[in-house]
Each structure stands twice: as C-alpha cells, then as structure tokens.
C-alpha cells in the first residue's frame, strides 16, 4: 500500500485502530473500530493469511467501514468494526489463541463486539467468550431458533426483490416474475426456495453442478450451462448470490434485466458501474442494504430484540430500498450513492 495507513484510516473515516501480539500463542491481531456514533461496533473476526500487516490493517478498515454502513442503513443501534487475525503457519492451540484474543477484546471495553467471519467458527467464539462478554455467535448464547442466519439474509433479499418489482414493474406480487439466480450456496438456495413459494419463475446457475441439480430436482427450476448464459438471459430480475464484482466492464453490457437485486457483497466491480446502471435504467438494490438480513437477525440477539422483532426489522428492508429508489429518481443519483448519503446523514445527526 502506497498511502500512509493512518491517512488511509482518516480518509475512510475510521476512528480507532487497535493491535496486539501474543508471543505464546502466535496471535497477531488488528481491530478497526470505524464508528460508534450509533452504538458499539459489531463486526466479524477474520483469521486469514495476509502478505503483510499493512494489508491486514487495510482490510480491517475497509470491512469495518462496510459494517458501519450496513448497520446504519438497517436502523440498528450499532456501529461498525472488524477484527483481522493474521493467521500464522500453524495455530498450536486454537483455544489458547482465541482466548488471548478475547483478553485483548475485553480491554476495548465493549466498543467492539466480535462475531464469526471467514476462517473462524462458533467454537472459536466460545473460546473468546471465556475471556470477554463482547462476543456473539457462541454456541451457548444463541437466543433465536436459527444458528445459520443465511435464510434471513435470503428473506431480506426477497423483500428487496419485492420492493424493486413494485417500484419498476408496478407489481404487488412476484407471481410469474422471472428471476435469474447466480450462486446456490447458503443464501442462493434459501432464496430459490422462498422465490418459488412466492410464485416466481426461476433460472439458476452455479459453478457446482451438484448444487444446480439439487435446486432443479427440489424446486423444478430451470438452469443454464454457463454464467454468461445466465447474464444474457432476458428476465425481470438478476439476483447475484455468489462472489463480488459481478457487475463489471464485461458483464454490464450483456445484462438483459431491469432489476439487479441479490445477496453478494461488493457486487459493483468499481463505483462507476453503479452510475452506469442508473444511466442504463437498471434498478440496482445496493448490496449492503439488501443483504443485511443476516446481520439484523444476529444483531437482534445482542440488542435484546425478540426473534419476531428481529424478523420484522428484516422485512423493513422493503421500505428502506423503496426510499432509496425514490430518492435516486428525485435526486438523479445512483442508488448506491443515495444509500451512502442516507448513512452519512444519519451519522452526522447522531449525538
Ligand atoms: P456460499 O459460499 O454458501 O455460496 C456461494 C455459492 O456460489 C456456492 O454454491 C458456489 O459454488 C457459487 N459460486 C461461486 N462462484 C460462482 C460463479 N462464478 N458463478 C456461479 N456460482 C458461483 O456463500 P453464501 O453464504 O450463500 O453467500 C453468498 C454471497 O452473499 C457472498 O457474496 C456473501 O458474502 C454474501 N452474503 C452472505 C450472507 C449470509 O448470511 N450468508 C450475508 C450477507 C452477504
């Protein structure tokens, strides 16, 4: 990274950076607390290999910022943070490693609350919870019925698709609406299930043929042989539920849909692709707004909501997106920029 790391933190609006090393366990950890104006910073704990410490800090800052925006747009009383553990070649004792991280977290006094992310598990959260209360996703502290929040992420995406279909196609129902779904993993599979129950027509693609076969057999949906075929399918909605950067220079020209609404994180390869979608009259549901259902569900357990209140908050993704679509037309700005604007207005108003 060429830019000075603290200047980068400042430019990204990141308020705090914390680091620790623990020689005994091999722990090298970074916690970025992006913003706590609306509440304590909730965000996952990654444990991955990084080429160097600066890359890890950069990742923590970028991801923490994402969490601030996702929590704020979802009206949660939470800020954004992220922990990045630079995975050593070998973790000799995983429990001791995560307990050492737990002790470090406890010193932050609850300004950051950690959760499962890439490379960590509920067992790791259990180890952290021996040392601190500022942790979610443990096996014992689960209050709600579902351990995996992915179906709630899918429900949020379904509500987002309903909002976009109402806004663009003026329809109150998904009956007969043609949705193409890329990626049939935890979220994509649950989304197909919910779309089918809502009467939508569905076409799917996944690089894993077994996932495709499972969906086709269980739900009787259509499939196409390649991603390119899916992108070029004429449909009402494209729902990306695989990896990021699916809206890029190559794919954007081939899209044959008036709506993009799916779960994948970082769907726009670059910021200007969002502006291009607006110019092409394609209604884009900003990723961090439509895919917040899982976070809302998990956060509900920490913020003492009931399971039903939490689910009702997931349903509200419909209203949030409707506001964004309406403001996008009124203010002649792309939906992803309007979403950012709403968050920034909220943070400025916070005490
Ligand atoms: P997952 O790993 O369970 O599933 C991803 C699926 O995409 C897999 O079936 C994989 O085979 C498929 N895939 C990978 N590359 C593909 C490609 N090029 N074309 C088609 N299919 C491809 O992941 P998930 O939990 O279902 O999450 C899906 C996306 O949603 C990710 O971007 C994730 O970051 C995002 N997301 C997930 C959640 C959640 O609650 N799980 C919450 C918010 C955002």
Tab-separated table of C-alpha atoms and ligand atoms in Angstrom:
chain	number	residue	atom	x	y	z
A	1	UNK	CA	0.000	0.000	0.000
A	2	UNK	CA	1.422	3.357	-1.053
A	3	UNK	CA	-0.760	5.595	1.126
A	4	UNK	CA	0.191	6.088	4.782
A	5	UNK	CA	-2.017	3.722	6.799
A	6	UNK	CA	-3.240	6.349	9.279
A	7	UNK	CA	-4.038	8.750	6.447
A	8	UNK	CA	-5.970	5.901	4.822
A	9	UNK	CA	-7.844	5.359	8.124
A	10	UNK	CA	-8.672	9.057	8.246
A	11	UNK	CA	-9.850	9.102	4.627
A	12	UNK	CA	-12.088	6.091	5.323
A	13	UNK	CA	-13.496	7.764	8.459
A	14	UNK	CA	-12.085	5.053	10.752
A	15	UNK	CA	-11.949	6.292	14.344
A	16	UNK	CA	-9.783	3.713	16.113
A	17	UNK	CA	-7.144	1.101	15.308
A	18	UNK	CA	-6.006	-1.419	17.919
A	19	UNK	CA	-3.286	-4.043	17.592
A	20	UNK	CA	-1.823	-6.745	19.753
A	21	UNK	CA	0.766	-9.533	19.626
A	22	UNK	CA	0.945	-12.534	21.931
A	23	UNK	CA	4.197	-14.455	21.669
A	24	UNK	CA	2.957	-17.577	23.467
A	25	UNK	CA	0.041	-18.274	21.132
A	26	UNK	CA	1.318	-16.587	17.957
A	27	UNK	CA	-1.568	-14.105	17.948
A	28	UNK	CA	-1.117	-11.029	15.721
A	29	UNK	CA	-4.430	-9.159	15.744
A	30	UNK	CA	-5.860	-5.909	14.395
A	31	UNK	CA	-9.200	-4.401	15.390
A	32	UNK	CA	-10.571	-1.474	13.402
A	33	UNK	CA	-13.403	0.425	15.052
A	34	UNK	CA	-14.808	2.539	12.271
A	35	UNK	CA	-17.628	4.372	14.005
A	36	UNK	CA	-19.513	4.089	17.297
A	37	UNK	CA	-21.872	7.060	16.903
A	38	UNK	CA	-24.942	4.822	16.758
A	39	UNK	CA	-23.766	2.123	19.177
A	40	UNK	CA	-20.960	-0.384	19.819
A	41	UNK	CA	-19.156	-1.590	16.704
A	42	UNK	CA	-20.294	-5.063	15.669
A	43	UNK	CA	-18.363	-6.972	13.033
A	44	UNK	CA	-16.855	-10.339	12.256
A	45	UNK	CA	-13.428	-11.687	13.153
A	46	UNK	CA	-11.412	-12.953	10.190
A	47	UNK	CA	-8.499	-15.322	10.599
A	48	UNK	CA	-6.696	-15.470	7.265
A	49	UNK	CA	-3.184	-15.369	5.864
A	50	UNK	CA	-2.044	-11.913	4.760
A	51	UNK	CA	1.090	-10.942	2.838
A	52	UNK	CA	1.916	-8.292	5.461
A	53	UNK	CA	0.482	-6.386	8.412
A	54	UNK	CA	-0.437	-3.329	6.330
A	55	UNK	CA	-2.677	-5.434	4.061
A	56	UNK	CA	-4.391	-6.788	7.181
A	57	UNK	CA	-4.941	-3.301	8.623
A	58	UNK	CA	-6.228	-2.047	5.275
A	59	UNK	CA	-8.671	-4.967	5.097
A	60	UNK	CA	-9.851	-4.360	8.673
A	61	UNK	CA	-10.502	-0.658	7.987
A	62	UNK	CA	-12.343	-1.306	4.702
A	63	UNK	CA	-14.509	-4.049	6.216
A	64	UNK	CA	-15.208	-2.066	9.403
A	65	UNK	CA	-16.455	0.837	7.292
A	66	UNK	CA	-18.751	-1.572	5.451
A	67	UNK	CA	-20.212	-2.702	8.777
A	68	UNK	CA	-20.927	0.896	9.868
A	69	UNK	CA	-22.859	1.495	6.654
A	70	UNK	CA	-24.751	-1.803	6.818
A	71	UNK	CA	-25.789	-1.345	10.466
A	72	UNK	CA	-26.771	2.297	9.994
A	73	UNK	CA	-28.892	1.733	6.866
A	74	UNK	CA	-30.617	-1.142	8.715
A	75	UNK	CA	-31.537	1.186	11.608
A	76	UNK	CA	-29.583	-0.915	14.110
A	77	UNK	CA	-28.243	0.681	17.311
A	78	UNK	CA	-24.741	-0.406	16.316
A	79	UNK	CA	-21.586	0.934	14.762
A	80	UNK	CA	-19.069	-0.812	12.533
A	81	UNK	CA	-15.893	-2.683	13.367
A	82	UNK	CA	-13.859	-5.632	12.217
A	83	UNK	CA	-11.118	-7.840	13.606
A	84	UNK	CA	-8.410	-9.325	11.433
A	85	UNK	CA	-6.146	-12.038	12.829
A	86	UNK	CA	-3.041	-12.652	10.725
A	87	UNK	CA	-3.150	-16.421	10.604
A	88	UNK	CA	0.200	-17.986	11.495
A	89	UNK	CA	1.506	-21.001	9.539
A	90	UNK	CA	0.244	-23.197	12.365
A	91	UNK	CA	-2.009	-22.375	15.323
A	92	UNK	CA	-0.611	-24.671	18.013
A	93	UNK	CA	-3.534	-24.401	20.437
A	94	UNK	CA	-6.650	-22.834	18.920
A	95	UNK	CA	-8.438	-22.356	22.260
A	96	UNK	CA	-5.464	-20.542	23.810
A	97	UNK	CA	-5.060	-18.447	20.627
A	98	UNK	CA	-8.670	-17.240	20.711
A	99	UNK	CA	-8.643	-16.796	24.495
A	100	UNK	CA	-5.649	-14.473	24.079
A	101	UNK	CA	-7.684	-12.530	21.504
A	102	UNK	CA	-10.635	-12.493	23.957
A	103	UNK	CA	-8.453	-10.874	26.660
A	104	UNK	CA	-7.401	-8.200	24.182
A	105	UNK	CA	-11.064	-7.580	23.217
A	106	UNK	CA	-12.065	-7.245	26.837
A	107	UNK	CA	-9.630	-4.333	27.174
A	108	UNK	CA	-11.601	-2.478	24.499
A	109	UNK	CA	-14.450	-2.251	26.997
A	110	UNK	CA	-17.273	-3.308	24.658
A	111	UNK	CA	-16.700	-0.672	21.969
A	112	UNK	CA	-16.159	-3.612	19.597
A	113	UNK	CA	-18.254	-6.814	19.567
A	114	UNK	CA	-16.898	-9.724	17.589
A	115	UNK	CA	-18.610	-12.474	15.555
A	116	UNK	CA	-17.854	-15.363	13.177
A	117	UNK	CA	-16.324	-14.492	9.797
A	118	UNK	CA	-14.041	-16.114	7.185
A	119	UNK	CA	-11.688	-18.519	8.938
A	120	UNK	CA	-13.404	-18.508	12.343
A	121	UNK	CA	-16.135	-20.663	13.878
A	122	UNK	CA	-18.633	-20.752	16.725
A	123	UNK	CA	-16.097	-22.882	18.668
A	124	UNK	CA	-13.601	-20.001	18.336
A	125	UNK	CA	-16.263	-17.588	19.629
A	126	UNK	CA	-16.783	-19.954	22.594
A	127	UNK	CA	-13.068	-19.678	23.401
A	128	UNK	CA	-13.246	-15.858	23.164
A	129	UNK	CA	-16.303	-15.843	25.462
A	130	UNK	CA	-14.245	-17.404	28.285
A	131	UNK	CA	-12.404	-14.066	28.483
A	132	UNK	CA	-14.987	-11.455	27.451
A	133	UNK	CA	-18.729	-10.850	27.102
A	134	UNK	CA	-18.236	-8.819	23.924
A	135	UNK	CA	-18.804	-11.688	21.513
A	136	UNK	CA	-21.783	-13.115	19.574
A	137	UNK	CA	-22.279	-16.365	17.628
A	138	UNK	CA	-21.228	-18.590	20.508
A	139	UNK	CA	-22.868	-21.995	20.764
A	140	UNK	CA	-24.313	-21.304	24.222
A	141	UNK	CA	-25.525	-17.705	23.938
A	142	UNK	CA	-27.834	-18.309	20.999
A	143	UNK	CA	-31.302	-16.983	21.808
A	144	UNK	CA	-33.017	-17.362	18.427
A	145	UNK	CA	-34.049	-20.540	16.632
A	146	UNK	CA	-31.647	-20.457	13.652
A	147	UNK	CA	-27.896	-20.971	14.068
A	148	UNK	CA	-27.224	-20.031	10.429
A	149	UNK	CA	-28.518	-16.546	9.558
A	150	UNK	CA	-28.365	-17.203	5.765
A	151	UNK	CA	-32.119	-17.899	5.383
A	152	UNK	CA	-32.773	-14.475	6.967
A	153	UNK	CA	-30.343	-12.924	4.503
A	154	UNK	CA	-32.405	-14.610	1.774
A	155	UNK	CA	-35.638	-13.237	3.269
A	156	UNK	CA	-34.153	-9.732	3.167
A	157	UNK	CA	-33.193	-10.270	-0.474
A	158	UNK	CA	-36.719	-11.482	-1.238
A	159	UNK	CA	-38.132	-8.303	0.362
A	160	UNK	CA	-35.688	-6.276	-1.719
A	161	UNK	CA	-36.787	-8.015	-4.914
A	162	UNK	CA	-40.421	-7.330	-3.990
A	163	UNK	CA	-39.636	-3.631	-3.471
A	164	UNK	CA	-37.800	-3.347	-6.799
A	165	UNK	CA	-40.572	-5.211	-8.661
A	166	UNK	CA	-43.159	-2.845	-7.154
A	167	UNK	CA	-41.049	0.224	-7.975
A	168	UNK	CA	-40.022	-0.712	-11.516
A	169	UNK	CA	-42.747	-3.058	-12.763
A	170	UNK	CA	-45.586	-1.702	-10.565
A	171	UNK	CA	-46.484	-5.218	-9.446
A	172	UNK	CA	-47.512	-6.235	-5.919
A	173	UNK	CA	-46.736	-9.918	-6.389
A	174	UNK	CA	-43.819	-12.000	-7.652
A	175	UNK	CA	-46.200	-14.404	-9.405
A	176	UNK	CA	-44.755	-15.056	-12.857
A	177	UNK	CA	-41.812	-12.667	-12.300
A	178	UNK	CA	-38.698	-14.187	-13.880
A	179	UNK	CA	-35.658	-14.148	-11.572
A	180	UNK	CA	-32.186	-15.409	-12.512
A	181	UNK	CA	-30.103	-16.528	-9.515
A	182	UNK	CA	-26.302	-16.804	-9.616
A	183	UNK	CA	-24.889	-18.952	-6.792
A	184	UNK	CA	-26.864	-21.608	-4.915
A	185	UNK	CA	-24.968	-21.693	-1.627
A	186	UNK	CA	-26.370	-20.865	1.805
A	187	UNK	CA	-28.227	-17.761	0.648
A	188	UNK	CA	-28.943	-18.618	-3.015
A	189	UNK	CA	-30.551	-21.942	-2.152
A	190	UNK	CA	-32.807	-20.373	0.514
A	191	UNK	CA	-33.675	-17.552	-1.887
A	192	UNK	CA	-34.754	-20.008	-4.609
A	193	UNK	CA	-36.924	-21.793	-2.041
A	194	UNK	CA	-38.595	-18.519	-0.993
A	195	UNK	CA	-38.956	-17.232	-4.569
A	196	UNK	CA	-40.636	-20.444	-5.589
A	197	UNK	CA	-43.091	-20.174	-2.695
A	198	UNK	CA	-43.865	-16.635	-3.899
A	199	UNK	CA	-44.728	-17.945	-7.396
A	200	UNK	CA	-41.702	-16.585	-9.294
A	201	UNK	CA	-40.252	-18.214	-12.403
A	202	UNK	CA	-36.604	-19.049	-11.675
A	203	UNK	CA	-33.487	-19.760	-13.725
A	204	UNK	CA	-30.286	-20.699	-11.890
A	205	UNK	CA	-26.552	-21.166	-12.384
A	206	UNK	CA	-23.803	-22.319	-10.022
A	207	UNK	CA	-20.266	-23.455	-10.845
A	208	UNK	CA	-21.018	-26.504	-8.706
A	209	UNK	CA	-23.202	-28.861	-10.811
A	210	UNK	CA	-24.391	-30.697	-7.673
A	211	UNK	CA	-25.917	-27.508	-6.260
A	212	UNK	CA	-27.683	-26.903	-9.584
A	213	UNK	CA	-29.006	-30.469	-9.706
A	214	UNK	CA	-30.265	-30.203	-6.106
A	215	UNK	CA	-32.210	-26.987	-6.834
A	216	UNK	CA	-33.606	-28.295	-10.123
A	217	UNK	CA	-34.769	-31.548	-8.505
A	218	UNK	CA	-36.210	-29.972	-5.370
A	219	UNK	CA	-37.861	-26.908	-6.873
A	220	UNK	CA	-38.274	-27.765	-10.565
A	221	UNK	CA	-36.423	-24.599	-11.637
A	222	UNK	CA	-34.620	-24.100	-14.968
A	223	UNK	CA	-30.833	-23.909	-15.236
A	224	UNK	CA	-28.369	-22.635	-17.830
A	225	UNK	CA	-24.939	-24.169	-18.541
A	226	UNK	CA	-22.731	-21.081	-18.066
A	227	UNK	CA	-22.593	-17.805	-16.166
A	228	UNK	CA	-22.563	-15.966	-19.470
A	229	UNK	CA	-25.859	-17.628	-20.391
A	230	UNK	CA	-27.346	-16.500	-17.088
A	231	UNK	CA	-26.150	-12.909	-17.521
A	232	UNK	CA	-27.619	-12.835	-21.047
A	233	UNK	CA	-30.963	-14.341	-20.019
A	234	UNK	CA	-33.854	-11.981	-20.596
A	235	UNK	CA	-35.608	-11.777	-17.237
A	236	UNK	CA	-37.154	-9.334	-14.760
A	237	UNK	CA	-34.536	-9.638	-12.002
A	238	UNK	CA	-30.904	-10.759	-11.773
A	239	UNK	CA	-30.019	-11.915	-8.236
A	240	UNK	CA	-26.227	-12.275	-7.753
A	241	UNK	CA	-25.646	-14.598	-4.779
A	242	UNK	CA	-22.068	-15.783	-5.419
A	243	UNK	CA	-18.893	-13.697	-5.275
A	244	UNK	CA	-18.264	-9.967	-5.627
A	245	UNK	CA	-17.547	-7.781	-8.683
A	246	UNK	CA	-20.165	-9.470	-10.862
A	247	UNK	CA	-21.165	-6.082	-12.309
A	248	UNK	CA	-18.048	-5.252	-14.293
A	249	UNK	CA	-16.949	-3.900	-17.688
A	250	UNK	CA	-17.538	-7.288	-19.299
A	251	UNK	CA	-20.938	-8.212	-17.853
A	252	UNK	CA	-22.658	-4.832	-17.666
A	253	UNK	CA	-23.208	-4.570	-21.423
A	254	UNK	CA	-24.767	-8.029	-21.594
A	255	UNK	CA	-27.394	-7.636	-18.872
A	256	UNK	CA	-30.970	-8.136	-20.072
A	257	UNK	CA	-32.848	-7.214	-16.895
A	258	UNK	CA	-34.450	-4.039	-15.494
A	259	UNK	CA	-33.541	-5.005	-11.884
A	260	UNK	CA	-30.420	-6.272	-10.060
A	261	UNK	CA	-31.178	-7.428	-6.519
A	262	UNK	CA	-29.119	-10.117	-4.835
A	263	UNK	CA	-27.105	-11.077	-1.765
A	264	UNK	CA	-23.487	-10.968	-2.930
A	265	UNK	CA	-21.181	-8.461	-1.224
A	266	UNK	CA	-19.388	-5.819	-3.314
A	267	UNK	CA	-21.384	-6.502	-6.488
A	268	UNK	CA	-20.059	-3.412	-8.297
A	269	UNK	CA	-16.516	-4.034	-9.550
A	270	UNK	CA	-15.971	-0.269	-9.418
A	271	UNK	CA	-18.010	2.639	-8.160
A	272	UNK	CA	-18.759	3.960	-11.647
A	273	UNK	CA	-20.559	0.731	-12.564
A	274	UNK	CA	-23.363	1.865	-10.228
A	275	UNK	CA	-23.643	5.133	-12.154
A	276	UNK	CA	-23.643	3.198	-15.432
A	277	UNK	CA	-26.526	1.022	-14.226
A	278	UNK	CA	-28.502	4.167	-13.472
A	279	UNK	CA	-27.786	5.538	-16.957
A	280	UNK	CA	-28.913	2.189	-18.415
A	281	UNK	CA	-32.175	2.472	-16.445
A	282	UNK	CA	-31.381	-0.671	-14.477
A	283	UNK	CA	-32.629	-0.502	-10.895
A	284	UNK	CA	-29.821	-1.696	-8.596
A	285	UNK	CA	-30.568	-2.634	-4.979
A	286	UNK	CA	-27.324	-1.626	-3.173
A	287	UNK	CA	-25.695	-4.810	-1.844
A	288	UNK	CA	-25.166	-3.767	1.752
A	289	UNK	CA	-28.805	-2.697	2.060
A	290	UNK	CA	-30.458	-5.768	0.548
A	291	UNK	CA	-28.121	-8.359	2.128
A	292	UNK	CA	-28.367	-7.106	5.727
A	293	UNK	CA	-30.986	-9.660	6.854
A	294	UNK	CA	-28.430	-11.992	8.454
A	295	UNK	CA	-26.735	-9.142	10.320
A	296	UNK	CA	-30.099	-7.823	11.542
A	297	UNK	CA	-31.004	-11.287	12.819
A	298	UNK	CA	-27.663	-11.804	14.605
A	299	UNK	CA	-27.660	-8.244	15.989
A	300	UNK	CA	-31.155	-8.791	17.392
A	301	UNK	CA	-29.732	-11.322	19.804
A	302	UNK	CA	-27.182	-8.838	21.071
A	303	UNK	CA	-29.511	-5.823	21.226
A	304	UNK	CA	-32.149	-7.804	23.152
A	305	UNK	CA	-34.804	-7.822	20.430
A	306	UNK	CA	-37.230	-10.734	20.341
A	307	UNK	CA	-36.912	-13.097	17.388
A	308	UNK	CA	-40.145	-11.690	15.904
A	309	UNK	CA	-38.967	-8.083	16.290
A	310	UNK	CA	-35.756	-9.076	14.554
A	311	UNK	CA	-37.644	-10.687	11.674
A	312	UNK	CA	-39.882	-7.616	11.377
A	313	UNK	CA	-36.740	-5.486	11.048
A	314	UNK	CA	-35.582	-7.746	8.205
A	315	UNK	CA	-38.941	-7.139	6.487
A	316	UNK	CA	-38.268	-3.393	6.681
A	317	UNK	CA	-35.544	-3.812	4.034
A	318	UNK	CA	-38.502	-3.354	1.632
A	319	UNK	CA	-39.204	0.189	2.921
A	320	UNK	CA	-35.536	1.172	3.113
A	321	UNK	CA	-34.983	0.177	-0.505
A	322	UNK	CA	-38.187	1.901	-1.648
A	323	UNK	CA	-36.908	5.152	-0.101
A	324	UNK	CA	-33.551	4.695	-1.851
A	325	UNK	CA	-35.195	4.019	-5.250
A	326	UNK	CA	-37.454	7.066	-4.893
A	327	UNK	CA	-34.614	9.376	-3.827
A	328	UNK	CA	-32.442	8.053	-6.643
A	329	UNK	CA	-35.010	9.229	-9.205
A	330	UNK	CA	-35.717	12.508	-7.440
A	331	UNK	CA	-32.068	13.419	-6.846
A	332	UNK	CA	-30.846	11.943	-10.169
A	333	UNK	CA	-28.148	9.949	-8.408
A	334	UNK	CA	-27.340	6.244	-8.496
A	335	UNK	CA	-28.900	4.066	-5.782
A	336	UNK	CA	-25.560	3.106	-4.199
A	337	UNK	CA	-24.640	6.771	-3.756
A	338	UNK	CA	-28.068	7.551	-2.276
A	339	UNK	CA	-27.631	4.695	0.227
A	340	UNK	CA	-24.240	6.099	1.285
A	341	UNK	CA	-25.770	9.566	1.567
A	342	UNK	CA	-28.559	8.327	3.868
A	343	UNK	CA	-25.966	6.676	6.143
A	344	UNK	CA	-23.748	9.762	6.215
A	345	UNK	CA	-26.744	11.978	7.047
A	346	UNK	CA	-27.616	9.602	9.894
A	347	UNK	CA	-24.068	9.588	11.291
A	348	UNK	CA	-23.899	13.378	11.158
A	349	UNK	CA	-27.189	13.662	13.074
A	350	UNK	CA	-26.034	11.184	15.750
A	351	UNK	CA	-25.182	12.770	19.117
B	1	LIG	P1	-21.728	-19.803	-0.137
B	1	LIG	O1	-20.261	-19.947	-0.156
B	1	LIG	O2	-22.545	-20.693	0.730
B	1	LIG	O3	-22.292	-19.930	-1.635
B	1	LIG	C1	-21.720	-19.347	-2.748
B	1	LIG	C2	-22.144	-20.171	-3.950
B	1	LIG	O4	-21.713	-19.506	-5.125
B	1	LIG	C3	-21.529	-21.572	-3.969
B	1	LIG	O5	-22.547	-22.523	-4.217
B	1	LIG	C4	-20.531	-21.518	-5.124
B	1	LIG	O6	-20.389	-22.744	-5.805
B	1	LIG	C5	-21.184	-20.472	-6.008
B	1	LIG	N1	-20.288	-19.782	-6.935
B	1	LIG	C6	-19.004	-19.373	-6.732
B	1	LIG	N2	-18.544	-18.739	-7.821
B	1	LIG	C7	-19.563	-18.725	-8.710
B	1	LIG	C8	-19.710	-18.201	-10.001
B	1	LIG	N3	-18.723	-17.549	-10.617
B	1	LIG	N4	-20.903	-18.364	-10.635
B	1	LIG	C9	-21.905	-19.041	-10.025
B	1	LIG	N5	-21.823	-19.547	-8.799
B	1	LIG	C10	-20.672	-19.397	-8.149
B	1	LIG	O7	-21.976	-18.270	0.224
B	1	LIG	P2	-23.320	-17.631	0.819
B	1	LIG	O8	-23.239	-17.622	2.295
B	1	LIG	O9	-24.511	-18.210	0.136
B	1	LIG	O10	-23.128	-16.118	0.354
B	1	LIG	C11	-23.310	-15.737	-0.995
B	1	LIG	C12	-22.930	-14.265	-1.145
B	1	LIG	O11	-23.745	-13.466	-0.287
B	1	LIG	C13	-21.480	-13.931	-0.765
B	1	LIG	O12	-21.031	-12.871	-1.583
B	1	LIG	C14	-21.599	-13.449	0.665
B	1	LIG	O13	-20.545	-12.580	1.016
B	1	LIG	C15	-22.919	-12.706	0.598
B	1	LIG	N6	-23.594	-12.585	1.882
B	1	LIG	C16	-23.934	-13.713	2.578
B	1	LIG	C17	-24.591	-13.587	3.797
B	1	LIG	C18	-25.023	-14.794	4.590
B	1	LIG	O14	-25.860	-14.659	5.505
B	1	LIG	N7	-24.525	-15.989	4.288
B	1	LIG	C19	-24.891	-12.310	4.310
B	1	LIG	C20	-24.534	-11.182	3.560
B	1	LIG	C21	-23.884	-11.336	2.350
